[in-house]
Coordinates of C-alpha atoms (C1' of nucleotides) in Angstrom, one line a residue:
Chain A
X1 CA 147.3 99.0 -109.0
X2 CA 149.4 95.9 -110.0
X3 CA 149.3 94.9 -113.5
X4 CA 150.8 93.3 -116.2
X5 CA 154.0 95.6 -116.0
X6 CA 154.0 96.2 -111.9
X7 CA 153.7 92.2 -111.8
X8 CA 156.0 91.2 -114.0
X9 CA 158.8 93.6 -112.4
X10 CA 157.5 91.8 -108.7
X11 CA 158.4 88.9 -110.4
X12 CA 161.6 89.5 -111.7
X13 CA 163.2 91.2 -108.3
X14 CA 161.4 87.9 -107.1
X15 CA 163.4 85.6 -109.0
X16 CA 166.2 87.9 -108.9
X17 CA 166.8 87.6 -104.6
X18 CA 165.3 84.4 -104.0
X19 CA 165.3 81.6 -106.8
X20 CA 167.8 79.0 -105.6
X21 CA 166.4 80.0 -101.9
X22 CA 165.3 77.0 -99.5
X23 CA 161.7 77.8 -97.3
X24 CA 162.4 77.8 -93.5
X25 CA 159.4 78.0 -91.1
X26 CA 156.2 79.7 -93.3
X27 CA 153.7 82.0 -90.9
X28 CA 150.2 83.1 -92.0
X29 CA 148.0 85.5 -91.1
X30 CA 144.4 84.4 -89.8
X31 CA 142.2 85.8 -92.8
X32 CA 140.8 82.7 -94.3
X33 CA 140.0 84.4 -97.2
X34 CA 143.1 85.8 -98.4
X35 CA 143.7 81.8 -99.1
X36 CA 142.1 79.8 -102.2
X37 CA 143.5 76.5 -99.9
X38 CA 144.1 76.5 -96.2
X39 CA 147.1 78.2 -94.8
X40 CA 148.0 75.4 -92.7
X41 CA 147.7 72.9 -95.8
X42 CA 149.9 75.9 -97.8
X43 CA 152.2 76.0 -94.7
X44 CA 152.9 72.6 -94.7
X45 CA 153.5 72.3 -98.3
X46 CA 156.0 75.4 -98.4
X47 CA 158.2 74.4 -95.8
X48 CA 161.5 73.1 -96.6
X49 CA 160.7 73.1 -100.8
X50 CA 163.8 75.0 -102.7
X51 CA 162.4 78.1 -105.4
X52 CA 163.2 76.8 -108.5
X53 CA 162.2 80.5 -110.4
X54 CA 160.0 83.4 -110.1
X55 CA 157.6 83.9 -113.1
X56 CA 154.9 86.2 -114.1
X57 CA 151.0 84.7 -115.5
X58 CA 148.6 87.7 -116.5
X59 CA 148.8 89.9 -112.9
X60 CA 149.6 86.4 -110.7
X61 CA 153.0 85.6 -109.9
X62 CA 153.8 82.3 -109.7
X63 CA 156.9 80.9 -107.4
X64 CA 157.9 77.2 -108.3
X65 CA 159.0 74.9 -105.7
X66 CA 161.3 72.0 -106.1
X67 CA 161.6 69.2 -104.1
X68 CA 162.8 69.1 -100.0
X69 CA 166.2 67.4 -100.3
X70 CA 168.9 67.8 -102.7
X71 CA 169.3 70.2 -105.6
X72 CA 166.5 68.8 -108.3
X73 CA 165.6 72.1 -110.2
X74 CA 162.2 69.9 -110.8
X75 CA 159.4 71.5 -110.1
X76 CA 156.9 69.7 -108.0
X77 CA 154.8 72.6 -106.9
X78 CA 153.8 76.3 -107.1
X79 CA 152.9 79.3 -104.7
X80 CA 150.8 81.8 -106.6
X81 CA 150.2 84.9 -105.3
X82 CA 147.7 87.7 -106.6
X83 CA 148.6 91.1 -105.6
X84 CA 144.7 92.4 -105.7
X85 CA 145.0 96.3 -105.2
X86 CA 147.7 96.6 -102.5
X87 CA 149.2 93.4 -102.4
X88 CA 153.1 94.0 -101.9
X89 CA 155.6 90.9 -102.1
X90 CA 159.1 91.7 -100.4
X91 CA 162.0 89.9 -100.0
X92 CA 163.8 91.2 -97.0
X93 CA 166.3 90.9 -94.6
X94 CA 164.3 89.4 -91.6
X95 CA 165.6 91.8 -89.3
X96 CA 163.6 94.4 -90.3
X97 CA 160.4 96.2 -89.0
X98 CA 157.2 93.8 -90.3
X99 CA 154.7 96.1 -91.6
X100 CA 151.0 96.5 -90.7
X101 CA 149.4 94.3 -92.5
X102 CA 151.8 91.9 -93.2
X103 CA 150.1 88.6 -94.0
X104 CA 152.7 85.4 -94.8
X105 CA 156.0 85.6 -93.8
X106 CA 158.3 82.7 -95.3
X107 CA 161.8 82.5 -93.7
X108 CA 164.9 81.9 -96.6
X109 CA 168.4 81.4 -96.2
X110 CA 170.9 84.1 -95.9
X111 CA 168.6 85.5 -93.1
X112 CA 166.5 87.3 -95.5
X113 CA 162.2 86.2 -95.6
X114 CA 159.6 86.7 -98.6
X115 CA 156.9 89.0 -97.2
X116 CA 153.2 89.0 -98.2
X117 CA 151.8 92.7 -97.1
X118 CA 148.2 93.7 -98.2
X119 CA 146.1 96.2 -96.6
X120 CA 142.9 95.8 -98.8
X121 CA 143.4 92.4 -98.0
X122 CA 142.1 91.7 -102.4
X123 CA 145.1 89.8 -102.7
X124 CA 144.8 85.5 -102.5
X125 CA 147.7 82.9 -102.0
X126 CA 147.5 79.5 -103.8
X127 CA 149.4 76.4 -103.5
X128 CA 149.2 73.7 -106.1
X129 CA 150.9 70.3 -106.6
X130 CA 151.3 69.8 -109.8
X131 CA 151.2 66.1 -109.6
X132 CA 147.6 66.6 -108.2
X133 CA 146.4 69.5 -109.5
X134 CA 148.4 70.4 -113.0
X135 CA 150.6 73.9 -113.5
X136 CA 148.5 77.4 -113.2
X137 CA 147.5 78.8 -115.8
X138 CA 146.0 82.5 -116.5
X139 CA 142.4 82.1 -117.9
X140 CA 143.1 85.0 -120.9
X141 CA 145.7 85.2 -123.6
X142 CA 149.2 86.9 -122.7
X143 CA 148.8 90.3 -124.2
X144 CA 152.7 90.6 -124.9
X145 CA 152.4 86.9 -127.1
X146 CA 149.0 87.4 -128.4
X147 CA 148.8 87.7 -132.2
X148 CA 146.8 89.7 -134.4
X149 CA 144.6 86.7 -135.4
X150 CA 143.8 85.7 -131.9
X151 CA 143.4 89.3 -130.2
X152 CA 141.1 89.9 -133.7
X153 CA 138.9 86.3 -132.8
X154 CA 138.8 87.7 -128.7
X155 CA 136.3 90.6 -129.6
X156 CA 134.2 89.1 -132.4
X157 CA 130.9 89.4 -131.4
X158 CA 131.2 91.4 -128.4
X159 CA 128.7 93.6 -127.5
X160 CA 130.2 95.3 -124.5
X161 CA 132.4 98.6 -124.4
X162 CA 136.0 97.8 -125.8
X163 CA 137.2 99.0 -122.1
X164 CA 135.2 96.1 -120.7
X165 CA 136.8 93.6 -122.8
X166 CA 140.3 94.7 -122.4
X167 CA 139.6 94.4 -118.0
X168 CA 138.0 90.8 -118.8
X169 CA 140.8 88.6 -117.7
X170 CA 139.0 85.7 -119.1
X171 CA 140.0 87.3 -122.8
X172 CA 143.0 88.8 -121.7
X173 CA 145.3 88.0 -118.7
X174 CA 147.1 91.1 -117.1
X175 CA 145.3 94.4 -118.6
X176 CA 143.8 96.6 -115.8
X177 CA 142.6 99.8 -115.1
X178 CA 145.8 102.0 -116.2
X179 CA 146.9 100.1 -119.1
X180 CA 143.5 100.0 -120.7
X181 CA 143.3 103.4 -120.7
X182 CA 146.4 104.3 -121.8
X183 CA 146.5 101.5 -124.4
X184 CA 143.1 102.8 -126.0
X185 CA 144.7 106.6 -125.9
X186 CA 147.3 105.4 -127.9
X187 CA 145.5 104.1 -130.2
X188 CA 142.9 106.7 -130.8
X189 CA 139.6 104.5 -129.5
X190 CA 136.8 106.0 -127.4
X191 CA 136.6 103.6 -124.3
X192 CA 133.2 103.2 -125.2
X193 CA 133.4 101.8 -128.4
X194 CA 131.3 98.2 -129.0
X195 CA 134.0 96.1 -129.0
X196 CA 132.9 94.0 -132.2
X197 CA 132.1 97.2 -134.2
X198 CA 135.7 97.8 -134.5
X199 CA 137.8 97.3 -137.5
X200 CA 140.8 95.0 -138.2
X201 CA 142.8 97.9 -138.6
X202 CA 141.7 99.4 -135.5
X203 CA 142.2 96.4 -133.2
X204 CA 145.6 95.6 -134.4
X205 CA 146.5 99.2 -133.6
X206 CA 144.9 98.4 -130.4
X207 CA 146.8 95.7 -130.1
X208 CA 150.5 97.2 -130.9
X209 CA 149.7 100.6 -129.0
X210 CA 148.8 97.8 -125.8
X211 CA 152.3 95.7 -126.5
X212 CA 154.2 99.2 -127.0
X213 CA 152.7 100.9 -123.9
X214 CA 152.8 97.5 -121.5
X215 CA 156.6 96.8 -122.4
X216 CA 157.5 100.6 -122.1
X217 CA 155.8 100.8 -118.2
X218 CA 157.7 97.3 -117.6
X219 CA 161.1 99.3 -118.7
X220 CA 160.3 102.1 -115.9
X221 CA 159.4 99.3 -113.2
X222 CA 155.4 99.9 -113.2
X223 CA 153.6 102.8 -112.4
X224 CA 153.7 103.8 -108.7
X225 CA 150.1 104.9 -108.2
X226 CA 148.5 104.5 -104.6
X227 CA 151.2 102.3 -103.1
X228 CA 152.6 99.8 -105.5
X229 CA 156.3 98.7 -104.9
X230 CA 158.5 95.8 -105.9
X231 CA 160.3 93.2 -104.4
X232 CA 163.0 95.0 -103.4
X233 CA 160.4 97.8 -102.5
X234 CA 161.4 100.4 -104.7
X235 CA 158.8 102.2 -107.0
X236 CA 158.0 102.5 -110.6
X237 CA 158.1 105.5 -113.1
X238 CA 155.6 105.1 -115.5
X239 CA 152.4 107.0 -113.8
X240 CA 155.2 109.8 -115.2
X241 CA 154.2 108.9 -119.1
X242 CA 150.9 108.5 -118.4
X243 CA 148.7 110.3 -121.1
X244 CA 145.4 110.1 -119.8
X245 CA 144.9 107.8 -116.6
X246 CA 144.3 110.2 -113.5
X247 CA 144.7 113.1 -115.6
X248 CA 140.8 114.4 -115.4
X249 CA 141.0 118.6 -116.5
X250 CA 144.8 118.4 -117.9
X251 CA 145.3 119.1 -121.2
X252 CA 146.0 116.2 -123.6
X253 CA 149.3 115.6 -124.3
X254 CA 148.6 115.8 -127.8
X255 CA 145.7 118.0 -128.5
X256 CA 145.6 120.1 -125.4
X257 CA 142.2 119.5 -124.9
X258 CA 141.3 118.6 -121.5
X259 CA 141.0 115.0 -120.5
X260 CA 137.7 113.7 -119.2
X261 CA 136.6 111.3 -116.8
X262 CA 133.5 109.1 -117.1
X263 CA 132.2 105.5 -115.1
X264 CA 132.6 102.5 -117.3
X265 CA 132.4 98.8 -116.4
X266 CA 132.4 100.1 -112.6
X267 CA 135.3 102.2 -113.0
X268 CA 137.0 105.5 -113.3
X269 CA 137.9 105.7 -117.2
X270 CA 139.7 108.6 -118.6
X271 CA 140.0 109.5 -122.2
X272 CA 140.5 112.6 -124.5
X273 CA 137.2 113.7 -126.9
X274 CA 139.2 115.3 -129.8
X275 CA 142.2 112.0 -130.2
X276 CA 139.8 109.3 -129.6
X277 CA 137.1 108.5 -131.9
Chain C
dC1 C1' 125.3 82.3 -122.2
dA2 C1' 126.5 87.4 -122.2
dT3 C1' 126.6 91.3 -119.7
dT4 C1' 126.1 94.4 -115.7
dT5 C1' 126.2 95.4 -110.9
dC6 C1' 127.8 94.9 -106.5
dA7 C1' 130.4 93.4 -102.2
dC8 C1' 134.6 92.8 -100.5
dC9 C1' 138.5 95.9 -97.8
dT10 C1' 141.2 100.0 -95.7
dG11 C1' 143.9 104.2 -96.2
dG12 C1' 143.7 108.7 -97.9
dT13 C1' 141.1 112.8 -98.9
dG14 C1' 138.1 116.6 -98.4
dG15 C1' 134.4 119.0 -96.1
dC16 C1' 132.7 121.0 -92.0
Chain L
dT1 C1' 142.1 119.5 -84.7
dG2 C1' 138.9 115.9 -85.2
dC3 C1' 135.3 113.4 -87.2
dC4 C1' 133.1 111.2 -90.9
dA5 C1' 131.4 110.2 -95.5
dC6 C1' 133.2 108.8 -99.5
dC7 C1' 136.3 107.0 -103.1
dA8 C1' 139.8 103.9 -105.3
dG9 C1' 139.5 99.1 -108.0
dG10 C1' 140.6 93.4 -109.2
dT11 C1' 137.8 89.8 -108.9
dG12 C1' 134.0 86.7 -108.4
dA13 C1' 129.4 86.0 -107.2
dA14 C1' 124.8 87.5 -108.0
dA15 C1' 121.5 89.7 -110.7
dT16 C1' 119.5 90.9 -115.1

DNA sequence: CATTTCACCTGGTGGC
DNA sequence: TGCCACCAGGTGAAAT
């Protein structure tokens, strides 16, 4: 599943191969709802802009277009693209094989294309003018800028399981599935856990195990889990370091006590009885 | 408003 | 070997 650390490395192989890059022709797949605006209004508003950069928001990744002619490094507009489950952005040589699902194609220079594939089809594609419509921005704080006063004021009061406040992207932009898990492992906090019946202590060692754990997976490239790749199509390391998350029966890394698995907020949620209290 | 549940999707898996 | 039921989960809408 893409997350914070499987988006950000997107991202960065993003900006890597195609910042400085000028759009060609832009194709789109007919599946209206893979589009928060029209493909044919995003077509026309990607061709010909240059990509000024490649940058990461909570789990969107947001490319910023400059203007048609000359070499302003202004940026006038953005494509923002949400990977969903299997959402896969490439930047490849256009030459090669398009794969099954492949849903927007944008032709660069140098004979290379960015490639939008998503089987799921969870993923969405946004253009915005930011003359019209203002920059994106995540709805939650960045969990790697957050600080220990504002993560703190993010749980007071809440009544739901500390999992289900770490998935809502409206507190936090970019946590999911793996990185909850493994971020409340580290920690020592049972998933279930009422989120404003924890301590100070406890959510600022929440907090650093979540930092610590996010910025190590973005050093190993993501965790390649199901089918996530990056830009260059290459997969992560980190579902190697995983202490919990798709472990059900192993023993704990720590304790050797066998991780379970219950349902929490709609999900699978793994966690070890003896280190997390 | 806060919180929970569910539909959206398809590929992979496991049972028979 | 083939078929099918079922599961995974990010998000937003609907229900509670």
């Amino acid at each position: 599943m893409p997350e914070l650390p499987e988006v950000e490395t997107v991202a960065r192989g993003a900006h890597e191969m195609a910042a400085g890059a000028r759009i060609g022709s832009a194709w789109f797949a007919a599946h209206p709802k893979l589009f928060k605006n029209p493909a044919a209004l995003q077509a026309e508003g990607l061709e010909g802009r240059s990509i000024v950069g490649v940058h990461r928001e909570g789990k969107h990744i947001v490319c910023e277009l400059g203007a048609r002619e000359g070499r302003s490094k202004k940026v006038e507009a953005q494509w923002i693209v949400h990977l969903g489950m299997t959402g896969r952005l490439l930047v490849a040589d256009s030459g090669l094989p398009v794969a099954r699902h492949t849903h927007a194609r944008l032709e660069l220079d140098g004979g290379r294309e960015l490639r939008f594939v998503d089987p799921r089809r969870f993923g969405r594609l946004e253009y915005r003018e930011l003359a019209r419509e203002g920059a994106f921005r995540a709805a939650g704080a960045e969990p790697l800028e957050v600080t220990e006063a504002e993560f703190h004021g993010l749980f007071h009061g809440r009544k739901m399981p500390i999992k289900a406040a770490l998935l809502n992207q409206k507190l936090l932009s970019g946590v999911g599935n793996i990185y909850a898990d493994e971020s409340l492992f580290r920690a020592g906090i049972r998933p279930t856990r009422e989120a404003a019946r924890l301590t100070r202590k406890e959510l600022e060692g929440l907090r650093l195990s979540l930092v610590e754990v996010l910025r190590a997976a973005i050093q190993a490239g993501g965790s390649s889990v199901s089918d996530y790749v990056d830009a260059r199509g290459k997969h992560g390391f980190f579902q190697l370091e995983h202490c919990v998350y798709q472990r059900t029966g192993e023993a704990c890394r720590q304790c050797g006590e066998p991780i379970r698995r219950i349902e929490l907020a709609g999900r699978g949620t793994h966690f070890c009885r003896k280190c997390q209290r």
